[in-house]
Amino acid sequence: MFAPSHTASTAKHTLIAAPKIDVTNARFYVNDYHVDLDKLGLQLHEFSQDTFTLEVNELGAQYTYLPHREQGVQPLVIKDLDTRIQICNRFALLPNLDLKLPQSSLAINGLRINFPEELYDAQDKKSYDYAAIANDITADMVLDHLSIYPPDLAMLEPMLNRLHGRMNLRGAVSGTLDSLLVKELELKYNKQTILKADLYVKGLPDY
């Protein structure tokens, strides 16, 4: 369902209150990949030349890769997703993200991604070295918890259907993609702590 949109003028720029979008019972096919969208709720809170804020307040979906389904693997099921994303011309903010699968869940707080100035200052975007973007983008986030039951993800990799333990991960991440610092990292498997440390990873990816 679509609500009417409105336009409001401010001293600096024009804000557009975009419609709230609700989708139910949709299906998408791309070759052997099928997505059944049971529900999706989107709200674009503000939109201008410099920024927009998008809220996903509900999501229910099933992802199926037909060759894996023929092997008896259950679809990847997303029970719910709740997040809010603000994107400006030099950074993106994700104050919260809560994702729920049948027996797995993910919670992230305070994710901030800073985009390199060169990406916006260069008049000729074609000359920008996108291969070096991992060295230029910085990020900070707190991983409140990541709880994975491997069979939930078996549609992505069927071997995960054989693993029935539970992995839990938490920590604070900062840096760039090729130079990451993970503080207070804690990894548990079946309620037993197998790693607790500060971790520094350098040199990924190797272009």
XYZ file of N, CA and C in Angstrom:
621
model
N 0.864 -1.173 0.000
C 0.000 0.000 0.000
C 0.901 1.224 0.000
N 0.472 2.254 -0.699
C 1.267 3.454 -0.823
C 0.504 4.635 -0.240
N 1.178 5.366 0.645
C 0.595 6.588 1.189
C 1.044 7.756 0.332
N 0.287 8.840 0.287
C 0.675 9.980 -0.546
C 1.958 10.613 -0.050
N 2.760 11.133 -0.967
C 4.006 11.800 -0.600
C 3.775 13.297 -0.506
N 4.644 13.977 0.251
C 4.528 15.415 0.448
C 5.901 16.036 0.293
N 5.937 17.307 -0.102
C 7.194 18.027 -0.254
C 7.163 19.259 0.641
N 8.255 19.437 1.413
C 8.341 20.591 2.301
C 9.654 21.312 2.034
N 9.621 22.648 1.980
C 10.815 23.433 1.685
C 11.438 23.911 2.979
N 12.777 23.829 3.084
C 13.510 24.348 4.225
C 14.472 25.407 3.727
N 15.160 26.058 4.680
C 16.082 27.123 4.301
C 17.254 26.578 3.499
N 17.670 25.356 3.751
C 18.860 24.812 3.113
C 18.542 24.000 1.872
N 17.553 23.137 1.960
C 17.238 22.291 0.824
C 15.823 21.763 0.961
N 15.397 21.025 -0.018
C 14.040 20.503 -0.039
C 14.008 19.095 0.534
N 13.089 18.862 1.459
C 12.876 17.543 2.028
C 11.617 16.944 1.428
N 11.681 15.690 1.074
C 10.527 14.995 0.521
C 10.131 13.867 1.462
N 8.931 13.929 2.026
C 8.440 12.848 2.876
C 7.881 11.766 1.966
N 8.669 10.738 1.704
C 8.300 9.707 0.742
C 7.279 8.752 1.345
N 6.596 7.981 0.503
C 5.548 7.098 1.011
C 6.084 5.933 1.816
N 5.244 5.439 2.691
C 5.517 4.181 3.380
C 5.097 3.059 2.427
N 5.916 2.049 2.341
C 5.669 0.959 1.403
C 5.483 -0.334 2.176
N 4.385 -1.017 1.949
C 4.127 -2.328 2.524
C 3.924 -3.327 1.386
N 4.671 -4.413 1.440
C 4.578 -5.446 0.408
C 4.229 -6.769 1.081
N 3.310 -7.529 0.501
C 2.974 -8.857 1.003
C 2.843 -9.820 -0.167
N 3.209 -11.063 0.106
C 3.005 -12.168 -0.845
C 3.566 -11.870 -2.231
N 4.863 -11.542 -2.270
C 5.537 -11.310 -3.549
C 6.548 -12.433 -3.792
N 6.813 -12.709 -5.056
C 7.773 -13.766 -5.412
C 8.661 -13.274 -6.542
N 9.964 -13.550 -6.416
C 10.948 -13.135 -7.406
C 11.739 -14.359 -7.866
N 11.979 -14.441 -9.162
C 12.727 -15.556 -9.737
C 13.894 -15.016 -10.549
N 15.057 -15.595 -10.338
C 16.214 -15.358 -11.207
C 16.884 -16.705 -11.413
N 16.616 -17.315 -12.552
C 17.130 -18.653 -12.855
C 16.764 -19.625 -11.734
N 17.759 -20.192 -11.050
C 17.498 -21.171 -9.986
C 17.302 -20.530 -8.609
N 17.307 -19.212 -8.548
C 17.182 -18.510 -7.267
C 15.760 -17.974 -7.120
N 15.095 -18.367 -6.042
C 13.729 -17.925 -5.776
C 13.687 -17.205 -4.429
N 12.976 -16.094 -4.378
C 12.746 -15.373 -3.130
C 11.251 -15.186 -2.958
N 10.707 -15.711 -1.871
C 9.298 -15.513 -1.515
C 9.252 -14.463 -0.407
N 8.646 -13.336 -0.717
C 8.565 -12.228 0.227
C 7.197 -12.248 0.882
N 7.149 -12.690 2.132
C 5.879 -12.743 2.853
C 5.417 -11.359 3.287
N 6.375 -10.539 3.751
C 6.018 -9.192 4.209
C 7.257 -8.312 4.156
N 7.041 -7.032 3.883
C 8.121 -6.049 3.880
C 7.521 -4.693 4.184
N 8.069 -4.036 5.193
C 7.624 -2.694 5.546
C 8.773 -1.716 5.456
N 8.641 -0.692 4.613
C 9.678 0.316 4.413
C 9.105 1.700 4.665
N 9.934 2.575 5.243
C 9.537 3.977 5.416
C 10.751 4.849 5.139
N 10.623 5.738 4.165
C 11.662 6.722 3.881
C 11.290 7.989 4.628
N 12.007 8.262 5.726
C 11.595 9.340 6.625
C 11.928 10.719 6.089
N 13.088 10.862 5.447
C 13.451 12.144 4.879
C 14.326 11.904 3.661
N 14.209 12.807 2.730
C 14.965 12.647 1.489
C 15.338 14.027 0.977
N 16.619 14.233 0.698
C 17.084 15.489 0.147
C 18.315 15.210 -0.692
N 18.936 16.258 -1.175
C 20.143 16.102 -1.980
C 21.284 15.537 -1.145
N 21.269 15.806 0.172
C 22.401 15.444 1.021
C 22.192 14.183 1.844
N 20.963 13.824 2.122
C 20.752 12.728 3.069
C 19.400 12.059 2.847
N 19.316 10.792 3.263
C 18.011 10.156 3.387
C 18.084 9.122 4.499
N 16.947 8.845 5.111
C 16.844 7.884 6.197
C 15.802 6.847 5.826
N 16.200 5.598 5.833
C 15.328 4.491 5.470
C 15.147 3.580 6.670
N 13.901 3.253 6.972
C 13.600 2.337 8.070
C 12.950 1.075 7.510
N 13.493 -0.062 7.913
C 12.865 -1.353 7.610
C 12.267 -1.844 8.923
N 10.936 -1.851 9.021
C 10.316 -2.197 10.298
C 9.794 -3.626 10.349
N 9.812 -4.326 9.226
C 9.474 -5.744 9.255
C 9.888 -6.384 7.939
N 10.306 -7.629 8.038
C 10.666 -8.378 6.849
C 10.490 -9.857 7.134
N 9.773 -10.516 6.274
C 9.640 -11.966 6.341
C 9.854 -12.523 4.950
N 10.820 -13.413 4.789
C 11.157 -13.881 3.445
C 11.756 -15.279 3.501
N 11.718 -15.949 2.354
C 12.352 -17.254 2.184
C 13.181 -17.222 0.908
N 14.413 -17.698 1.037
C 15.313 -17.759 -0.106
C 15.575 -19.219 -0.445
N 15.418 -19.563 -1.712
C 15.593 -20.946 -2.145
C 16.508 -20.998 -3.360
N 17.519 -21.863 -3.288
C 18.353 -22.176 -4.444
C 17.980 -23.589 -4.859
N 17.347 -23.727 -6.021
C 16.705 -24.983 -6.401
C 17.624 -26.205 -6.336
N 18.872 -26.144 -6.805
C 19.735 -27.337 -6.689
C 19.938 -27.795 -5.254
N 20.006 -26.844 -4.312
C 20.161 -27.230 -2.906
C 18.855 -27.790 -2.344
N 17.724 -27.254 -2.783
C 16.438 -27.783 -2.317
C 16.267 -29.229 -2.773
N 16.762 -29.534 -3.960
C 16.686 -30.906 -4.459
C 17.526 -31.858 -3.624
N 18.490 -31.304 -2.864
C 19.293 -32.111 -1.951
C 18.629 -32.257 -0.586
N 17.426 -31.712 -0.449
C 16.696 -31.820 0.810
C 16.998 -30.724 1.810
N 17.662 -29.652 1.374
C 18.007 -28.546 2.263
C 16.818 -27.590 2.381
N 16.517 -27.181 3.601
C 15.408 -26.271 3.846
C 15.759 -24.856 3.375
N 14.765 -24.044 2.976
C 15.039 -22.663 2.542
C 15.667 -21.831 3.654
N 16.355 -20.778 3.254
C 16.835 -19.779 4.200
C 15.647 -18.891 4.558
N 15.266 -18.880 5.828
C 14.064 -18.169 6.266
C 14.465 -16.972 7.133
N 14.015 -15.784 6.734
C 14.166 -14.586 7.559
C 12.837 -14.330 8.245
N 12.832 -14.427 9.564
C 11.594 -14.234 10.308
C 11.287 -12.760 10.522
N 12.350 -11.954 10.759
C 12.103 -10.537 10.998
C 13.404 -9.755 10.853
N 13.277 -8.519 10.401
C 14.405 -7.593 10.299
C 13.915 -6.222 10.710
N 14.650 -5.591 11.607
C 14.310 -4.254 12.078
C 15.584 -3.422 12.036
N 15.593 -2.372 11.224
C 16.794 -1.546 11.128
C 16.434 -0.157 10.650
N 17.359 0.767 10.823
C 17.199 2.149 10.380
C 18.540 2.597 9.812
N 18.536 3.120 8.606
C 19.766 3.472 7.916
C 19.698 4.938 7.508
N 20.735 5.711 7.872
C 20.835 7.100 7.434
C 22.078 7.243 6.570
N 21.905 7.728 5.351
C 23.024 7.888 4.429
C 23.149 9.357 4.062
N 24.336 9.921 4.320
C 24.644 11.298 3.954
C 25.714 11.272 2.871
N 26.175 12.459 2.466
C 27.126 12.477 1.359
C 28.516 12.007 1.759
N 28.833 11.934 3.050
C 30.165 11.485 3.444
C 30.167 10.337 4.448
N 29.005 9.922 4.918
C 28.987 8.817 5.869
C 27.619 8.150 5.861
N 27.575 6.948 6.438
C 26.323 6.209 6.615
C 26.238 5.764 8.066
N 25.057 5.860 8.646
C 24.821 5.445 10.023
C 23.776 4.343 10.057
N 24.058 3.312 10.864
C 23.092 2.251 11.098
C 23.006 2.088 12.619
N 22.118 2.882 13.257
C 22.058 2.869 14.723
C 21.748 1.498 15.300
N 20.918 0.728 14.594
C 20.576 -0.593 15.109
C 20.223 -1.519 13.955
N 20.502 -2.784 14.139
C 20.066 -3.809 13.196
C 19.770 -5.063 13.996
N 18.539 -5.549 13.881
C 18.134 -6.794 14.533
C 17.583 -7.730 13.471
N 18.252 -8.858 13.306
C 17.870 -9.851 12.305
C 17.579 -11.167 13.001
N 16.450 -11.784 12.651
C 16.067 -13.050 13.279
C 15.794 -14.100 12.200
N 16.494 -15.242 12.329
C 16.220 -16.433 11.543
C 15.516 -17.421 12.470
N 15.121 -18.608 12.003
C 14.401 -19.521 12.896
C 15.116 -19.788 14.218
N 16.438 -20.044 14.196
C 17.167 -20.313 15.438
C 18.463 -19.515 15.525
N 18.598 -18.483 14.700
C 19.785 -17.637 14.700
C 19.357 -16.185 14.804
N 20.284 -15.316 15.255
C 19.955 -13.899 15.370
C 21.232 -13.069 15.305
N 21.050 -11.805 14.921
C 22.163 -10.868 14.797
C 21.699 -9.515 15.302
N 22.524 -8.879 16.146
C 22.222 -7.528 16.631
C 23.478 -6.680 16.522
N 23.366 -5.553 15.805
C 24.469 -4.610 15.627
C 24.000 -3.244 16.084
N 24.868 -2.509 16.792
C 24.542 -1.159 17.233
C 25.664 -0.202 16.829
N 25.288 1.008 16.474
C 26.240 2.089 16.272
C 27.182 1.919 15.107
N 26.738 1.305 14.014
C 27.607 1.171 12.849
C 27.691 2.516 12.124
N 28.908 3.008 11.947
C 29.158 4.236 11.182
C 30.210 3.928 10.131
N 29.904 4.276 8.885
C 30.828 4.085 7.777
C 31.147 5.449 7.196
N 32.438 5.793 7.152
C 32.881 7.071 6.604
C 33.408 6.861 5.186
N 32.860 7.618 4.235
C 33.285 7.500 2.851
C 34.452 8.444 2.572
N 35.377 8.060 1.719
C 36.528 8.918 1.414
C 36.115 10.193 0.695
N 36.767 11.318 1.054
C 36.442 12.591 0.428
C 36.702 12.554 -1.075
N 37.731 11.803 -1.478
C 38.082 11.764 -2.893
C 36.933 11.237 -3.744
N 36.100 10.393 -3.156
C 35.002 9.801 -3.900
C 33.989 10.856 -4.320
N 33.859 11.945 -3.513
C 32.872 12.974 -3.802
C 33.492 14.232 -4.405
N 34.789 14.462 -4.104
C 35.426 15.663 -4.602
C 35.858 15.525 -6.058
N 36.149 14.298 -6.494
C 36.604 14.103 -7.868
C 35.470 14.389 -8.845
N 35.714 15.280 -9.790
C 34.688 15.589 -10.787
C 34.503 14.425 -11.750
N 35.593 13.746 -12.049
C 35.525 12.598 -12.943
C 35.536 11.336 -12.111
N 34.329 10.798 -11.790
C 34.241 9.613 -10.941
C 34.876 8.392 -11.615
N 34.969 8.413 -12.958
C 35.542 7.267 -13.645
C 37.025 7.110 -13.347
N 37.665 8.223 -12.937
C 39.096 8.157 -12.651
C 39.384 7.687 -11.232
N 38.353 7.529 -10.400
C 38.565 7.109 -9.022
C 38.970 5.647 -8.967
N 39.929 5.342 -8.124
C 40.444 3.978 -8.002
C 39.546 3.195 -7.044
N 38.483 2.581 -7.579
C 37.544 1.846 -6.742
C 38.184 0.603 -6.140
N 39.224 0.071 -6.758
C 39.894 -1.108 -6.220
C 40.559 -0.815 -4.886
N 40.857 0.466 -4.630
C 41.515 0.848 -3.376
C 40.520 1.298 -2.320
N 39.243 1.086 -2.565
C 38.221 1.598 -1.655
C 38.331 0.984 -0.262
N 38.873 -0.244 -0.164
C 39.028 -0.888 1.141
C 39.987 -0.115 2.024
N 40.918 0.642 1.421
C 41.874 1.420 2.202
C 41.300 2.762 2.637
N 40.207 3.193 1.992
C 39.678 4.531 2.225
C 38.449 4.564 3.121
N 37.636 3.523 3.110
C 36.415 3.508 3.910
C 36.737 3.048 5.328
N 36.321 3.828 6.305
C 36.505 3.445 7.700
C 35.151 3.130 8.320
N 35.161 2.253 9.327
C 33.907 1.840 9.958
C 34.128 1.592 11.445
N 33.071 1.821 12.204
C 33.042 1.505 13.635
C 31.687 0.884 13.933
N 31.679 -0.184 14.748
C 30.409 -0.780 15.139
C 30.601 -1.635 16.378
N 29.490 -1.874 17.055
C 29.452 -2.796 18.188
C 28.576 -3.974 17.797
N 29.172 -5.150 17.799
C 28.425 -6.375 17.527
C 27.910 -6.890 18.867
N 26.653 -6.558 19.165
C 26.076 -6.964 20.449
C 26.051 -8.477 20.577
N 25.574 -9.125 19.546
C 25.634 -10.582 19.541
C 25.368 -11.129 18.150
N 26.027 -12.216 17.860
C 25.760 -12.994 16.661
C 25.620 -14.434 17.118
N 24.417 -14.963 16.991
C 24.136 -16.332 17.413
C 23.714 -17.127 16.184
N 24.516 -18.121 15.829
C 24.282 -18.864 14.594
C 24.025 -20.337 14.893
N 22.921 -20.837 14.369
C 22.649 -22.271 14.320
C 22.869 -22.680 12.868
N 23.970 -23.379 12.554
C 24.390 -23.586 11.161
C 23.311 -24.081 10.206
N 22.402 -25.004 10.582
C 21.384 -25.431 9.610
C 20.491 -24.304 9.092
N 20.378 -23.182 9.842
C 19.612 -22.039 9.346
C 20.191 -21.500 8.037
N 21.511 -21.690 7.833
C 22.198 -21.136 6.663
C 22.549 -22.206 5.639
N 21.979 -23.389 5.785
C 22.349 -24.512 4.916
C 21.971 -24.272 3.459
N 20.996 -23.395 3.190
C 20.647 -23.119 1.803
C 21.808 -22.421 1.081
N 22.665 -21.724 1.851
C 23.847 -21.092 1.273
C 24.980 -22.089 1.091
N 25.119 -23.020 2.043
C 26.145 -24.056 1.983
C 25.610 -25.330 2.631
N 25.254 -26.340 1.819
C 24.606 -27.549 2.364
C 25.385 -28.252 3.468
N 26.723 -28.119 3.507
C 27.511 -28.781 4.557
C 27.115 -28.306 5.953
N 26.563 -27.079 6.053
C 26.164 -26.549 7.354
C 25.011 -27.341 7.952
N 24.311 -28.105 7.141
C 23.199 -28.920 7.640
C 23.689 -30.019 8.577
N 24.985 -30.336 8.532
C 25.537 -31.408 9.364
C 26.024 -30.902 10.724
N 26.046 -29.591 10.889
C 26.553 -29.002 12.133
C 25.380 -28.564 13.001
N 25.339 -29.045 14.219
C 24.192 -28.743 15.080
C 24.604 -28.074 16.388
N 25.853 -27.605 16.449
C 26.249 -26.795 17.590
C 25.805 -25.356 17.382
N 26.027 -24.522 18.375
C 25.648 -23.105 18.271
C 26.878 -22.246 18.509
N 27.075 -21.273 17.623
C 28.198 -20.358 17.742
C 27.688 -18.979 18.142
N 28.352 -18.356 19.121
C 28.006 -17.014 19.574
C 29.244 -16.138 19.499
N 29.059 -14.918 18.980
C 30.179 -14.007 18.774
C 29.761 -12.608 19.171
N 30.690 -11.868 19.793
C 30.437 -10.469 20.128
C 31.765 -9.725 20.170
N 31.702 -8.407 20.003
C 32.918 -7.600 20.036
C 32.663 -6.238 19.407
N 33.680 -5.365 19.457
C 33.614 -4.029 18.865
C 34.630 -3.958 17.741
N 34.189 -3.491 16.569
C 35.020 -3.501 15.370
C 35.248 -2.064 14.903
N 36.498 -1.748 14.505
C 36.813 -0.427 13.964
C 37.984 -0.549 13.000
N 38.097 0.449 12.127
C 39.205 0.476 11.173
C 38.711 0.432 9.743
N 39.577 -0.038 8.843
C 39.234 -0.191 7.441
C 39.171 -1.674 7.111
N 38.643 -1.978 5.919
C 38.485 -3.371 5.549
C 39.820 -4.105 5.513
N 40.902 -3.389 5.167
C 42.216 -4.049 5.103
C 43.038 -3.839 6.368
N 42.438 -3.213 7.400
C 43.144 -3.008 8.663
C 42.111 -2.892 9.781
N 41.658 -4.029 10.276
C 40.562 -4.085 11.240
C 41.069 -4.361 12.652
N 40.483 -3.655 13.611
C 40.743 -3.902 15.022
C 39.444 -4.377 15.668
N 39.487 -5.559 16.272
C 38.334 -6.115 16.979
C 38.689 -6.163 18.456
N 37.980 -5.393 19.279
C 38.265 -5.342 20.712
C 37.229 -6.157 21.474
N 37.702 -6.789 22.542
C 36.855 -7.600 23.429
C 36.099 -8.660 22.640
N 36.793 -9.267 21.698
C 36.192 -10.348 20.915
C 35.966 -11.562 21.809
N 34.756 -12.100 21.742
C 34.432 -13.305 22.512
C 33.681 -14.276 21.605
N 34.231 -15.454 21.465
C 33.647 -16.485 20.621
C 33.325 -17.702 21.469
N 32.069 -18.123 21.409
C 31.641 -19.303 22.161
C 31.065 -20.338 21.209
N 31.271 -21.591 21.550
C 30.670 -22.676 20.793
C 30.037 -23.633 21.791
N 28.718 -23.808 21.661
C 27.964 -24.638 22.602
C 28.191 -24.207 24.047
N 28.110 -22.881 24.265
C 28.194 -22.268 25.598
C 29.579 -22.334 26.215
N 30.560 -22.839 25.502
C 31.931 -22.878 25.997
C 32.749 -21.806 25.282
N 33.459 -20.970 26.032
C 34.284 -19.923 25.439
C 35.537 -20.540 24.855
N 35.731 -20.346 23.543
C 36.922 -20.904 22.904
C 37.893 -19.803 22.470
N 37.467 -18.535 22.521
C 38.371 -17.437 22.187
C 37.885 -16.174 22.869
N 38.828 -15.473 23.508
C 38.535 -14.193 24.146
C 39.787 -13.342 24.018
N 39.736 -12.307 23.179
C 40.961 -11.569 22.885
C 40.644 -10.285 22.132
N 41.668 -9.410 22.031
C 41.652 -8.304 21.088
C 42.360 -8.795 19.832
N 41.807 -8.472 18.680
C 42.306 -9.034 17.436
C 42.568 -7.916 16.430
N 43.740 -7.972 15.792
C 44.090 -7.009 14.752
C 44.336 -7.771 13.461
N 43.585 -7.409 12.417
C 43.694 -8.089 11.125
C 44.143 -7.072 10.086
N 45.234 -7.349 9.400
C 45.777 -6.428 8.402
C 46.032 -7.172 7.097
N 45.731 -6.479 5.978
C 46.092 -7.028 4.688
C 44.957 -7.681 3.928
N 43.698 -7.482 4.350
C 42.552 -8.033 3.633
C 41.734 -6.905 3.029
N 41.215 -7.054 1.834
C 41.501 -8.144 0.904
C 42.770 -7.867 0.106
N 43.249 -8.833 -0.632
C 44.457 -8.703 -1.428
C 44.053 -8.477 -2.875
N 43.981 -7.213 -3.324
C 43.578 -6.906 -4.690
C 44.733 -7.187 -5.636
